[in-house]
Amino acid sequence: MATASELRRWGGNTSHDFFNVKPVGVGVESGFGALVLEMGIVGLILWVVMSVAILFAAWKVIKKLKGSPWFPLGFVIFWYAFVMFFPATFAGIQAYEDFLLNAYLWLLLGVLFRLPSIGLSAQFAANAPAPEAARRWRWIR
């Protein structure tokens, strides 16, 4: 077992030393349990409220996209967010703490909330009248 000075040299336990708090002697395997250990019951409640709020807002966007070609993409992003927030977090907090998965989660949620306007801009571009120069030189083709 490493001594306290070795841990400081390696970078471990520095937050416990800085705040003069003893490290938690127990560990849990559930992600929700880890949230309770790290942030308390209030942190767990805030996590669940945040997750439900994000998924509820994402579902409203999915309902707007129903029937459009963007619906499958939006639904997959919604499903990924749901899996990351609930089943993966229940299994362990590691999936959420993985930088790559977390970056994809927030990037794709941004894409999801932008999809309705992307769909509208693509629809308007398809229905837009041809530019004046293209109309003038149409006889050349």
Short mmCIF file of N, CA and C in Angstrom, two decimals:
data_model
loop_
_atom_site.label_atom_id
_atom_site.label_comp_id
_atom_site.label_asym_id
_atom_site.label_seq_id
_atom_site.Cartn_x
_atom_site.Cartn_y
_atom_site.Cartn_z
N MET A 1 0.85 -1.19 0.00
CA MET A 1 0.00 0.00 0.00
C MET A 1 0.89 1.24 0.00
N ALA A 2 0.50 2.21 -0.76
CA ALA A 2 1.28 3.45 -0.88
C ALA A 2 1.06 4.34 0.34
N THR A 3 2.10 5.03 0.71
CA THR A 3 1.98 5.98 1.82
C THR A 3 1.37 7.27 1.33
N ALA A 4 1.02 8.15 2.27
CA ALA A 4 0.39 9.42 1.90
C ALA A 4 1.32 10.28 1.06
N SER A 5 2.63 10.27 1.39
CA SER A 5 3.56 11.09 0.61
C SER A 5 3.70 10.54 -0.81
N GLU A 6 3.67 9.21 -0.97
CA GLU A 6 3.73 8.64 -2.31
C GLU A 6 2.49 8.99 -3.12
N LEU A 7 1.33 8.96 -2.47
CA LEU A 7 0.10 9.32 -3.17
C LEU A 7 0.14 10.76 -3.63
N ARG A 8 0.67 11.65 -2.78
CA ARG A 8 0.76 13.07 -3.17
C ARG A 8 1.70 13.22 -4.35
N ARG A 9 2.78 12.47 -4.35
CA ARG A 9 3.74 12.55 -5.43
C ARG A 9 3.11 12.05 -6.73
N TRP A 10 2.27 11.06 -6.67
CA TRP A 10 1.62 10.50 -7.86
C TRP A 10 0.36 11.25 -8.24
N GLY A 11 -0.11 12.13 -7.38
CA GLY A 11 -1.30 12.91 -7.70
C GLY A 11 -2.58 12.36 -7.09
N GLY A 12 -2.51 11.31 -6.32
CA GLY A 12 -3.72 10.74 -5.71
C GLY A 12 -4.04 11.39 -4.38
N ASN A 13 -5.30 11.45 -4.04
CA ASN A 13 -5.78 11.96 -2.76
C ASN A 13 -5.48 13.44 -2.55
N THR A 14 -5.18 14.19 -3.59
CA THR A 14 -4.85 15.60 -3.38
C THR A 14 -6.07 16.40 -2.97
N SER A 15 -7.24 16.06 -3.49
CA SER A 15 -8.43 16.80 -3.08
C SER A 15 -8.76 16.55 -1.62
N HIS A 16 -8.53 15.33 -1.15
CA HIS A 16 -8.77 15.04 0.26
C HIS A 16 -7.79 15.79 1.15
N ASP A 17 -6.53 15.89 0.69
CA ASP A 17 -5.54 16.63 1.47
C ASP A 17 -5.82 18.13 1.45
N PHE A 18 -6.25 18.65 0.33
CA PHE A 18 -6.50 20.08 0.19
C PHE A 18 -7.66 20.53 1.07
N PHE A 19 -8.73 19.74 1.10
CA PHE A 19 -9.91 20.11 1.87
C PHE A 19 -9.89 19.53 3.29
N ASN A 20 -8.82 18.84 3.67
CA ASN A 20 -8.70 18.22 4.99
C ASN A 20 -9.88 17.31 5.30
N VAL A 21 -10.24 16.49 4.33
CA VAL A 21 -11.34 15.56 4.47
C VAL A 21 -10.79 14.16 4.35
N LYS A 22 -11.26 13.26 5.20
CA LYS A 22 -10.82 11.88 5.10
C LYS A 22 -11.48 11.23 3.90
N PRO A 23 -10.73 10.40 3.15
CA PRO A 23 -11.34 9.73 2.01
C PRO A 23 -12.41 8.74 2.46
N VAL A 24 -13.39 8.54 1.60
CA VAL A 24 -14.46 7.61 1.91
C VAL A 24 -13.88 6.20 1.89
N GLY A 25 -14.15 5.44 2.93
CA GLY A 25 -13.57 4.10 3.04
C GLY A 25 -14.39 3.02 2.35
N VAL A 26 -15.54 3.37 1.82
CA VAL A 26 -16.39 2.37 1.17
C VAL A 26 -16.49 2.68 -0.31
N GLY A 27 -16.82 1.68 -1.07
CA GLY A 27 -17.03 1.86 -2.49
C GLY A 27 -18.33 1.19 -2.90
N VAL A 28 -18.86 1.63 -4.00
CA VAL A 28 -20.09 1.05 -4.51
C VAL A 28 -19.88 0.69 -5.97
N GLU A 29 -20.71 -0.19 -6.49
CA GLU A 29 -20.59 -0.58 -7.88
C GLU A 29 -21.63 0.10 -8.75
N SER A 30 -22.66 0.65 -8.18
CA SER A 30 -23.69 1.32 -8.94
C SER A 30 -23.31 2.77 -9.18
N GLY A 31 -23.65 3.27 -10.37
CA GLY A 31 -23.39 4.68 -10.66
C GLY A 31 -24.21 5.61 -9.79
N PHE A 32 -25.45 5.21 -9.51
CA PHE A 32 -26.29 6.03 -8.64
C PHE A 32 -25.75 6.03 -7.22
N GLY A 33 -25.19 4.90 -6.79
CA GLY A 33 -24.55 4.84 -5.48
C GLY A 33 -23.32 5.72 -5.42
N ALA A 34 -22.56 5.75 -6.51
CA ALA A 34 -21.39 6.63 -6.57
C ALA A 34 -21.81 8.09 -6.50
N LEU A 35 -22.92 8.42 -7.14
CA LEU A 35 -23.42 9.80 -7.05
C LEU A 35 -23.80 10.15 -5.62
N VAL A 36 -24.43 9.21 -4.93
CA VAL A 36 -24.80 9.46 -3.53
C VAL A 36 -23.55 9.64 -2.68
N LEU A 37 -22.52 8.81 -2.90
CA LEU A 37 -21.29 8.95 -2.12
C LEU A 37 -20.58 10.26 -2.40
N GLU A 38 -20.55 10.67 -3.66
CA GLU A 38 -19.80 11.88 -4.03
C GLU A 38 -20.56 13.16 -3.74
N MET A 39 -21.90 13.17 -4.00
CA MET A 39 -22.65 14.42 -3.90
C MET A 39 -23.81 14.36 -2.92
N GLY A 40 -24.04 13.22 -2.32
CA GLY A 40 -25.14 13.10 -1.37
C GLY A 40 -26.46 12.82 -2.08
N ILE A 41 -27.50 12.71 -1.30
CA ILE A 41 -28.81 12.40 -1.86
C ILE A 41 -29.34 13.56 -2.71
N VAL A 42 -28.97 14.77 -2.35
CA VAL A 42 -29.39 15.94 -3.14
C VAL A 42 -28.76 15.88 -4.53
N GLY A 43 -27.50 15.46 -4.60
CA GLY A 43 -26.84 15.32 -5.90
C GLY A 43 -27.50 14.27 -6.76
N LEU A 44 -27.92 13.17 -6.14
CA LEU A 44 -28.62 12.14 -6.89
C LEU A 44 -29.96 12.65 -7.40
N ILE A 45 -30.68 13.37 -6.56
CA ILE A 45 -31.97 13.92 -6.98
C ILE A 45 -31.77 14.92 -8.13
N LEU A 46 -30.75 15.77 -8.02
CA LEU A 46 -30.48 16.72 -9.10
C LEU A 46 -30.07 16.01 -10.38
N TRP A 47 -29.31 14.93 -10.26
CA TRP A 47 -28.92 14.14 -11.44
C TRP A 47 -30.16 13.57 -12.15
N VAL A 48 -31.06 13.00 -11.36
CA VAL A 48 -32.26 12.41 -11.95
C VAL A 48 -33.14 13.50 -12.56
N VAL A 49 -33.28 14.63 -11.89
CA VAL A 49 -34.09 15.73 -12.42
C VAL A 49 -33.48 16.25 -13.72
N MET A 50 -32.15 16.41 -13.73
CA MET A 50 -31.47 16.88 -14.95
C MET A 50 -31.67 15.89 -16.09
N SER A 51 -31.49 14.61 -15.80
CA SER A 51 -31.63 13.58 -16.83
C SER A 51 -33.06 13.55 -17.39
N VAL A 52 -34.03 13.59 -16.51
CA VAL A 52 -35.43 13.56 -16.97
C VAL A 52 -35.76 14.82 -17.77
N ALA A 53 -35.27 15.97 -17.34
CA ALA A 53 -35.55 17.22 -18.05
C ALA A 53 -34.94 17.19 -19.45
N ILE A 54 -33.71 16.72 -19.57
CA ILE A 54 -33.06 16.64 -20.88
C ILE A 54 -33.81 15.67 -21.78
N LEU A 55 -34.17 14.51 -21.24
CA LEU A 55 -34.86 13.52 -22.06
C LEU A 55 -36.27 13.98 -22.43
N PHE A 56 -36.94 14.69 -21.55
CA PHE A 56 -38.27 15.22 -21.86
C PHE A 56 -38.18 16.24 -22.99
N ALA A 57 -37.19 17.14 -22.91
CA ALA A 57 -37.01 18.14 -23.97
C ALA A 57 -36.62 17.47 -25.29
N ALA A 58 -35.79 16.43 -25.20
CA ALA A 58 -35.39 15.71 -26.41
C ALA A 58 -36.59 14.99 -27.03
N TRP A 59 -37.47 14.45 -26.18
CA TRP A 59 -38.65 13.76 -26.70
C TRP A 59 -39.59 14.74 -27.42
N LYS A 60 -39.69 15.97 -26.91
CA LYS A 60 -40.50 16.97 -27.60
C LYS A 60 -39.94 17.27 -28.99
N VAL A 61 -38.62 17.30 -29.11
CA VAL A 61 -37.99 17.51 -30.41
C VAL A 61 -38.27 16.32 -31.32
N ILE A 62 -38.21 15.11 -30.77
CA ILE A 62 -38.46 13.90 -31.55
C ILE A 62 -39.90 13.92 -32.10
N LYS A 63 -40.84 14.37 -31.29
CA LYS A 63 -42.23 14.44 -31.76
C LYS A 63 -42.37 15.43 -32.90
N LYS A 64 -41.59 16.52 -32.88
CA LYS A 64 -41.62 17.48 -34.00
C LYS A 64 -41.05 16.87 -35.27
N LEU A 65 -40.08 15.98 -35.11
CA LEU A 65 -39.40 15.40 -36.27
C LEU A 65 -40.15 14.22 -36.87
N LYS A 66 -41.21 13.76 -36.22
CA LYS A 66 -41.91 12.57 -36.70
C LYS A 66 -42.42 12.81 -38.12
N GLY A 67 -42.12 11.86 -38.99
CA GLY A 67 -42.52 11.96 -40.38
C GLY A 67 -41.49 12.62 -41.28
N SER A 68 -40.44 13.19 -40.72
CA SER A 68 -39.40 13.82 -41.52
C SER A 68 -38.25 12.83 -41.72
N PRO A 69 -37.37 13.10 -42.67
CA PRO A 69 -36.22 12.20 -42.85
C PRO A 69 -35.22 12.26 -41.71
N TRP A 70 -35.32 13.27 -40.85
CA TRP A 70 -34.40 13.42 -39.73
C TRP A 70 -34.85 12.63 -38.50
N PHE A 71 -36.04 12.06 -38.54
CA PHE A 71 -36.57 11.34 -37.38
C PHE A 71 -35.68 10.18 -36.92
N PRO A 72 -35.20 9.30 -37.83
CA PRO A 72 -34.37 8.18 -37.34
C PRO A 72 -33.09 8.65 -36.65
N LEU A 73 -32.46 9.67 -37.21
CA LEU A 73 -31.25 10.20 -36.58
C LEU A 73 -31.57 10.78 -35.20
N GLY A 74 -32.64 11.55 -35.11
CA GLY A 74 -33.04 12.13 -33.84
C GLY A 74 -33.39 11.08 -32.81
N PHE A 75 -34.07 10.02 -33.25
CA PHE A 75 -34.46 8.97 -32.30
C PHE A 75 -33.24 8.21 -31.79
N VAL A 76 -32.26 7.98 -32.65
CA VAL A 76 -31.04 7.30 -32.20
C VAL A 76 -30.29 8.16 -31.18
N ILE A 77 -30.23 9.45 -31.41
CA ILE A 77 -29.57 10.35 -30.45
C ILE A 77 -30.33 10.35 -29.13
N PHE A 78 -31.66 10.39 -29.19
CA PHE A 78 -32.47 10.32 -27.98
C PHE A 78 -32.21 9.01 -27.24
N TRP A 79 -32.17 7.92 -27.97
CA TRP A 79 -31.95 6.61 -27.35
C TRP A 79 -30.57 6.54 -26.70
N TYR A 80 -29.54 7.10 -27.36
CA TYR A 80 -28.19 7.13 -26.80
C TYR A 80 -28.17 7.92 -25.49
N ALA A 81 -28.85 9.06 -25.47
CA ALA A 81 -28.90 9.87 -24.25
C ALA A 81 -29.62 9.10 -23.14
N PHE A 82 -30.72 8.44 -23.48
CA PHE A 82 -31.44 7.65 -22.47
C PHE A 82 -30.55 6.56 -21.90
N VAL A 83 -29.86 5.83 -22.76
CA VAL A 83 -28.99 4.75 -22.29
C VAL A 83 -27.87 5.30 -21.41
N MET A 84 -27.30 6.43 -21.80
CA MET A 84 -26.21 7.00 -20.99
C MET A 84 -26.70 7.49 -19.64
N PHE A 85 -27.89 8.08 -19.60
CA PHE A 85 -28.38 8.66 -18.35
C PHE A 85 -28.94 7.64 -17.37
N PHE A 86 -29.51 6.55 -17.87
CA PHE A 86 -30.17 5.63 -16.93
C PHE A 86 -29.53 4.24 -16.88
N PRO A 87 -29.65 3.37 -17.89
CA PRO A 87 -29.07 2.03 -17.73
C PRO A 87 -27.56 2.02 -17.53
N ALA A 88 -26.82 2.84 -18.30
CA ALA A 88 -25.36 2.85 -18.15
C ALA A 88 -24.95 3.43 -16.80
N THR A 89 -25.67 4.43 -16.33
CA THR A 89 -25.35 5.01 -15.03
C THR A 89 -25.72 4.05 -13.91
N PHE A 90 -26.78 3.28 -14.08
CA PHE A 90 -27.13 2.30 -13.07
C PHE A 90 -26.03 1.24 -12.96
N ALA A 91 -25.47 0.85 -14.12
CA ALA A 91 -24.42 -0.16 -14.11
C ALA A 91 -23.13 0.37 -13.49
N GLY A 92 -22.86 1.63 -13.63
CA GLY A 92 -21.65 2.24 -13.09
C GLY A 92 -21.47 3.62 -13.68
N ILE A 93 -20.80 4.48 -12.95
CA ILE A 93 -20.62 5.86 -13.41
C ILE A 93 -19.51 5.95 -14.47
N GLN A 94 -18.80 4.85 -14.72
CA GLN A 94 -17.67 4.87 -15.65
C GLN A 94 -18.09 5.27 -17.05
N ALA A 95 -19.25 4.85 -17.49
CA ALA A 95 -19.69 5.19 -18.86
C ALA A 95 -19.86 6.70 -18.99
N TYR A 96 -20.38 7.35 -17.97
CA TYR A 96 -20.55 8.80 -18.05
C TYR A 96 -19.22 9.53 -17.89
N GLU A 97 -18.31 8.95 -17.10
CA GLU A 97 -17.02 9.60 -16.89
C GLU A 97 -16.03 9.35 -18.03
N ASP A 98 -16.39 8.50 -18.97
CA ASP A 98 -15.55 8.29 -20.15
C ASP A 98 -15.64 9.54 -21.01
N PHE A 99 -14.49 10.18 -21.26
CA PHE A 99 -14.49 11.47 -21.94
C PHE A 99 -15.07 11.37 -23.35
N LEU A 100 -14.77 10.30 -24.06
CA LEU A 100 -15.25 10.17 -25.43
C LEU A 100 -16.76 10.00 -25.47
N LEU A 101 -17.29 9.10 -24.64
CA LEU A 101 -18.74 8.90 -24.61
C LEU A 101 -19.47 10.16 -24.14
N ASN A 102 -18.90 10.85 -23.16
CA ASN A 102 -19.51 12.07 -22.64
C ASN A 102 -19.49 13.18 -23.69
N ALA A 103 -18.38 13.30 -24.41
CA ALA A 103 -18.30 14.33 -25.46
C ALA A 103 -19.33 14.04 -26.56
N TYR A 104 -19.45 12.77 -26.95
CA TYR A 104 -20.45 12.42 -27.96
C TYR A 104 -21.86 12.70 -27.45
N LEU A 105 -22.11 12.42 -26.17
CA LEU A 105 -23.44 12.67 -25.61
C LEU A 105 -23.83 14.13 -25.77
N TRP A 106 -22.99 15.04 -25.32
CA TRP A 106 -23.36 16.46 -25.33
C TRP A 106 -23.34 17.02 -26.75
N LEU A 107 -22.40 16.57 -27.59
CA LEU A 107 -22.38 17.03 -28.97
C LEU A 107 -23.63 16.57 -29.71
N LEU A 108 -24.00 15.31 -29.54
CA LEU A 108 -25.18 14.80 -30.24
C LEU A 108 -26.47 15.40 -29.70
N LEU A 109 -26.51 15.71 -28.41
CA LEU A 109 -27.70 16.41 -27.89
C LEU A 109 -27.84 17.79 -28.52
N GLY A 110 -26.72 18.46 -28.73
CA GLY A 110 -26.76 19.75 -29.43
C GLY A 110 -27.25 19.60 -30.86
N VAL A 111 -26.80 18.55 -31.53
CA VAL A 111 -27.27 18.28 -32.89
C VAL A 111 -28.77 17.99 -32.88
N LEU A 112 -29.22 17.19 -31.89
CA LEU A 112 -30.64 16.84 -31.81
C LEU A 112 -31.51 18.08 -31.66
N PHE A 113 -31.11 19.00 -30.79
CA PHE A 113 -31.93 20.19 -30.57
C PHE A 113 -31.87 21.15 -31.76
N ARG A 114 -30.89 20.96 -32.64
CA ARG A 114 -30.78 21.80 -33.85
C ARG A 114 -31.47 21.16 -35.06
N LEU A 115 -31.79 19.88 -34.98
CA LEU A 115 -32.36 19.17 -36.14
C LEU A 115 -33.63 19.79 -36.72
N PRO A 116 -34.58 20.27 -35.92
CA PRO A 116 -35.77 20.86 -36.55
C PRO A 116 -35.45 22.04 -37.45
N SER A 117 -34.53 22.89 -37.04
CA SER A 117 -34.19 24.03 -37.90
C SER A 117 -33.35 23.59 -39.09
N ILE A 118 -32.54 22.55 -38.95
CA ILE A 118 -31.78 22.03 -40.09
C ILE A 118 -32.76 21.48 -41.13
N GLY A 119 -33.76 20.75 -40.66
CA GLY A 119 -34.76 20.21 -41.57
C GLY A 119 -35.52 21.30 -42.29
N LEU A 120 -35.87 22.36 -41.59
CA LEU A 120 -36.59 23.47 -42.22
C LEU A 120 -35.71 24.20 -43.22
N SER A 121 -34.44 24.41 -42.90
CA SER A 121 -33.57 25.12 -43.84
C SER A 121 -33.35 24.29 -45.09
N ALA A 122 -33.25 22.96 -44.95
CA ALA A 122 -33.09 22.11 -46.13
C ALA A 122 -34.37 22.14 -46.98
N GLN A 123 -35.53 22.19 -46.33
CA GLN A 123 -36.80 22.23 -47.06
C GLN A 123 -36.94 23.55 -47.81
N PHE A 124 -36.57 24.67 -47.16
CA PHE A 124 -36.65 25.96 -47.82
C PHE A 124 -35.65 26.06 -48.97
N ALA A 125 -34.49 25.46 -48.82
CA ALA A 125 -33.49 25.50 -49.89
C ALA A 125 -33.98 24.72 -51.10
N ALA A 126 -34.69 23.63 -50.88
CA ALA A 126 -35.21 22.84 -52.00
C ALA A 126 -36.34 23.58 -52.72
N ASN A 127 -37.13 24.36 -51.99
CA ASN A 127 -38.27 25.07 -52.58
C ASN A 127 -37.93 26.48 -53.02
N ALA A 128 -36.69 26.91 -52.82
CA ALA A 128 -36.31 28.28 -53.15
C ALA A 128 -36.29 28.47 -54.66
N PRO A 129 -36.68 29.64 -55.12
CA PRO A 129 -36.62 29.90 -56.57
C PRO A 129 -35.17 29.96 -57.04
N ALA A 130 -34.97 29.67 -58.29
CA ALA A 130 -33.63 29.69 -58.86
C ALA A 130 -33.11 31.13 -58.87
N PRO A 131 -31.82 31.31 -58.70
CA PRO A 131 -31.25 32.67 -58.76
C PRO A 131 -31.49 33.29 -60.14
N GLU A 132 -31.50 34.60 -60.21
CA GLU A 132 -31.80 35.33 -61.45
C GLU A 132 -30.81 35.00 -62.56
N ALA A 133 -29.55 34.86 -62.24
CA ALA A 133 -28.54 34.57 -63.27
C ALA A 133 -28.78 33.21 -63.90
N ALA A 134 -29.18 32.25 -63.13
CA ALA A 134 -29.44 30.92 -63.67
C ALA A 134 -30.66 30.94 -64.59
N ARG A 135 -31.65 31.78 -64.28
CA ARG A 135 -32.83 31.88 -65.13
C ARG A 135 -32.50 32.55 -66.46
N ARG A 136 -31.63 33.54 -66.44
CA ARG A 136 -31.28 34.27 -67.65
C ARG A 136 -30.56 33.41 -68.67
N TRP A 137 -29.69 32.52 -68.22
CA TRP A 137 -28.84 31.73 -69.13
C TRP A 137 -29.35 30.30 -69.29
N ARG A 138 -30.60 30.09 -69.06
CA ARG A 138 -31.16 28.76 -69.15
C ARG A 138 -31.14 28.22 -70.58
N TRP A 139 -31.21 29.04 -71.58
CA TRP A 139 -31.26 28.62 -72.97
C TRP A 139 -29.94 28.01 -73.44
N ILE A 140 -28.83 28.26 -72.70
CA ILE A 140 -27.51 27.74 -73.10
C ILE A 140 -27.44 26.23 -72.86
N ARG A 141 -28.11 25.75 -71.88
CA ARG A 141 -28.03 24.32 -71.56
C ARG A 141 -28.61 23.51 -72.59
#
